[in-house]
């Protein structure tokens, strides 16, 4: 995979980054969204594919992106398809910081050092090239306002943005209500993005015990495919559905 194109995790993070404060909206659910965005990016690269509500590796060849390849190798080591909700709900310590550091190395954001309560060192990140963030936002806006089915990448980005709760950040207030509704509706335009987005929301709601029923093209559960009990997986820690906004805080090493 060439590095001329930004990956979905990078785009999702740039969408969530407040250009004024340098904080990230929905920080806890965003971590889940980044793990989900990795799955969609790997699917777009032809490395994995959905198998019901599970994810199967179909081509273990590295993509050339170290962070994605680390996720791909972990999936490969599982040996059998893994439920998306269990993968996304697993520990992902440092994933957001990994992507912020990568964006900083690429010159897309810069770190602003500060202190919390005058004691705890903190780091906030602000975009250095707002044109990139505007281009990403414009793709979403066009998909919402024109009604034209978006490309799979934009559809998946919209699905993930809705799943992690960025709708109120991108389209706030009563005037943004219809845009938030259309953002949610874009989830139907990409099957993989929809699968992952639903898994992100299921983790936030603590739903992991039963597999999700197959979804018909209309977005309604399909009556032709009954849910089959899945093998029990590792416990998933529930994440609050609407966490407060917060910035990246990095404590100084002792």
XYZ file of C-alpha atoms in Angstrom:
254
model
C 0.000 0.000 0.000
C 1.447 3.310 -1.011
C 1.668 6.155 1.472
C 0.319 8.780 -0.953
C -3.169 8.132 0.414
C -4.159 8.835 3.982
C -5.569 5.830 5.788
C -9.026 5.762 7.342
C -7.685 5.829 10.923
C -5.727 8.981 10.081
C -8.747 10.629 8.462
C -11.032 9.711 11.350
C -8.555 11.192 13.817
C -8.229 14.410 11.802
C -12.030 14.696 11.731
C -12.151 14.365 15.508
C -9.398 16.913 16.148
C -10.714 20.320 17.158
C -8.747 22.907 15.142
C -9.086 25.534 17.877
C -8.385 23.654 21.094
C -6.256 20.776 19.856
C -8.471 18.310 21.731
C -10.116 15.223 20.290
C -13.881 14.839 20.362
C -15.307 11.629 21.841
C -11.863 10.390 22.971
C -12.924 7.057 24.468
C -15.196 5.942 21.635
C -12.639 7.307 19.170
C -10.178 4.653 20.328
C -12.705 1.999 19.327
C -13.274 3.762 16.031
C -9.566 3.750 15.213
C -9.407 -0.018 15.741
C -12.452 -0.385 13.508
C -10.982 1.931 10.887
C -7.934 -0.327 10.697
C -10.206 -3.230 9.803
C -11.915 -1.264 7.034
C -8.575 -0.087 5.649
C -7.275 -3.653 5.594
C -10.454 -4.746 3.820
C -10.059 -1.993 1.211
C -6.502 -3.229 0.690
C -7.790 -6.770 0.071
C -6.114 -8.251 3.174
C -9.226 -9.186 5.130
C -12.893 -9.803 4.341
C -16.114 -10.115 6.347
C -17.347 -13.618 7.138
C -20.762 -13.059 8.667
C -20.054 -10.954 11.746
C -16.453 -12.148 11.762
C -13.266 -10.968 10.081
C -11.136 -13.386 8.059
C -7.636 -12.834 6.712
C -7.632 -13.551 2.976
C -4.173 -12.222 2.089
C -1.520 -12.027 4.827
C 0.953 -10.076 2.680
C 2.013 -6.832 4.448
C 0.591 -3.535 3.237
C 3.712 -1.489 3.932
C 2.018 0.473 6.714
C 3.606 -0.642 10.022
C 0.554 0.017 12.195
C -1.846 -1.730 9.823
C 0.562 -4.603 9.344
C 0.773 -5.090 13.104
C -3.015 -5.441 13.222
C -2.961 -7.769 10.211
C -0.386 -10.015 11.848
C -2.415 -10.203 15.054
C -5.460 -11.227 13.027
C -3.423 -13.828 11.151
C -2.163 -15.337 14.387
C -5.726 -15.938 15.525
C -5.835 -18.727 12.944
C -9.604 -18.474 12.462
C -12.025 -15.622 11.774
C -12.572 -13.358 14.762
C -15.761 -11.553 15.640
C -15.460 -7.856 14.825
C -16.950 -6.860 18.169
C -14.339 -8.871 20.061
C -11.490 -7.452 18.003
C -12.621 -3.842 18.423
C -13.370 -4.349 22.109
C -9.926 -5.789 22.831
C -7.125 -3.764 24.428
C -5.775 -1.062 22.119
C -3.498 0.824 24.476
C -1.725 3.713 22.816
C -3.418 3.404 19.410
C -4.621 7.021 19.363
C -1.203 8.279 20.447
C 0.453 6.111 17.794
C -1.597 7.779 15.072
C -1.148 11.274 16.515
C 2.620 10.752 16.579
C 2.497 9.504 12.994
C 0.529 12.563 11.869
C 3.084 14.748 13.643
C 5.966 13.031 11.823
C 4.133 13.561 8.540
C 3.739 17.249 9.307
C -0.082 17.142 9.448
C -0.268 18.161 13.124
C 2.097 19.740 15.598
C 2.332 19.150 19.329
C 1.633 21.968 21.774
C 3.055 21.360 25.232
C 1.247 22.640 28.306
C 0.279 21.837 31.854
C -2.912 20.694 33.540
C -3.617 22.423 36.848
C -0.147 23.918 36.578
C 1.434 20.565 37.426
C 0.752 17.689 35.019
C 2.493 18.060 31.641
C 0.079 17.748 28.721
C 0.319 17.635 24.957
C -2.336 18.879 22.583
C -2.247 18.486 18.826
C -3.258 21.082 16.263
C -3.471 20.686 12.513
C -0.652 22.338 10.584
C -2.426 22.082 7.229
C -6.122 22.780 7.706
C -6.705 22.207 3.978
C -6.347 18.458 4.568
C -9.005 18.466 7.278
C -11.253 20.632 5.107
C -10.905 18.204 2.186
C -11.939 15.279 4.408
C -14.873 17.252 5.803
C -15.941 18.340 2.305
C -16.198 14.704 1.190
C -18.585 13.994 4.040
C -20.580 17.171 3.432
C -20.974 16.363 -0.256
C -22.146 12.832 0.497
C -24.690 14.188 2.976
C -26.034 17.068 0.909
C -26.045 15.668 -2.627
C -27.630 12.314 -1.874
C -25.264 10.678 -4.376
C -23.964 7.327 -3.069
C -20.396 7.960 -1.884
C -17.354 5.875 -2.688
C -16.648 3.006 -0.238
C -13.908 4.932 1.568
C -16.102 7.955 2.243
C -19.066 5.746 3.170
C -16.925 3.862 5.685
C -15.581 7.123 7.122
C -19.144 8.381 7.556
C -20.184 5.125 9.233
C -17.266 5.307 11.661
C -17.838 9.005 12.379
C -21.435 8.224 13.292
C -20.468 5.166 15.345
C -18.035 7.061 17.578
C -20.440 9.985 18.070
C -18.745 12.633 15.930
C -22.070 13.735 14.444
C -22.680 16.344 17.153
C -19.088 17.544 16.802
C -19.298 17.918 13.012
C -22.934 19.083 12.764
C -23.873 20.641 16.117
C -27.152 22.005 17.369
C -30.682 21.777 16.064
C -29.574 23.075 12.682
C -27.301 20.056 12.292
C -29.977 17.493 13.129
C -30.836 16.592 9.533
C -27.131 16.314 8.630
C -26.555 13.991 11.575
C -29.450 11.851 10.421
C -28.089 11.633 6.877
C -24.619 10.864 8.243
C -26.129 7.875 10.032
C -27.918 6.773 6.863
C -24.645 6.634 4.903
C -23.760 3.519 6.897
C -25.701 1.404 4.385
C -23.432 2.240 1.449
C -20.455 0.109 2.533
C -21.011 -3.406 3.964
C -17.627 -3.607 5.688
C -17.936 -0.107 7.092
C -21.423 -0.959 8.320
C -20.268 -4.173 9.979
C -17.448 -2.386 11.770
C -19.552 0.624 12.744
C -22.215 -1.619 14.286
C -19.476 -3.498 16.153
C -18.133 -0.206 17.545
C -21.595 0.739 18.769
C -22.153 -2.734 20.215
C -18.940 -2.477 22.242
C -20.012 0.908 23.595
C -23.349 -0.573 24.605
C -21.763 -3.675 26.120
C -23.341 -5.963 23.519
C -20.966 -8.791 22.636
C -22.579 -12.063 23.642
C -24.684 -12.664 20.526
C -23.752 -12.301 16.860
C -25.424 -9.548 14.873
C -28.042 -10.748 12.435
C -27.334 -10.414 8.738
C -28.419 -7.051 7.360
C -30.393 -6.758 4.170
C -29.488 -4.035 1.617
C -32.309 -1.896 2.984
C -30.610 -1.875 6.395
C -33.277 -4.128 8.003
C -32.411 -7.514 9.533
C -32.727 -10.270 6.962
C -35.385 -12.848 7.734
C -33.687 -15.415 5.508
C -30.682 -15.814 7.764
C -31.122 -16.756 11.384
C -28.532 -15.783 13.949
C -26.207 -18.612 14.838
C -24.722 -18.664 18.354
C -21.072 -17.687 18.270
C -18.255 -19.171 20.243
C -17.778 -17.189 23.384
C -14.942 -14.717 23.172
C -13.002 -12.617 25.634
C -14.981 -10.190 27.775
C -15.429 -6.730 26.363
C -15.317 -3.678 28.554
C -18.224 -1.371 27.872
C -17.405 2.214 26.959
C -19.832 5.063 27.782
C -21.944 5.963 24.761
C -21.397 9.697 25.102
C -18.042 10.372 26.761
C -17.043 13.935 27.308
C -14.663 15.658 24.987
C -11.070 15.667 26.027
C -7.589 16.316 24.791
C -4.649 14.028 24.571
C -2.856 14.117 27.906
C 0.623 12.735 28.133
C 2.273 12.585 31.560
C 5.967 13.216 31.821
C 8.088 10.136 32.432
C 9.286 9.727 36.005
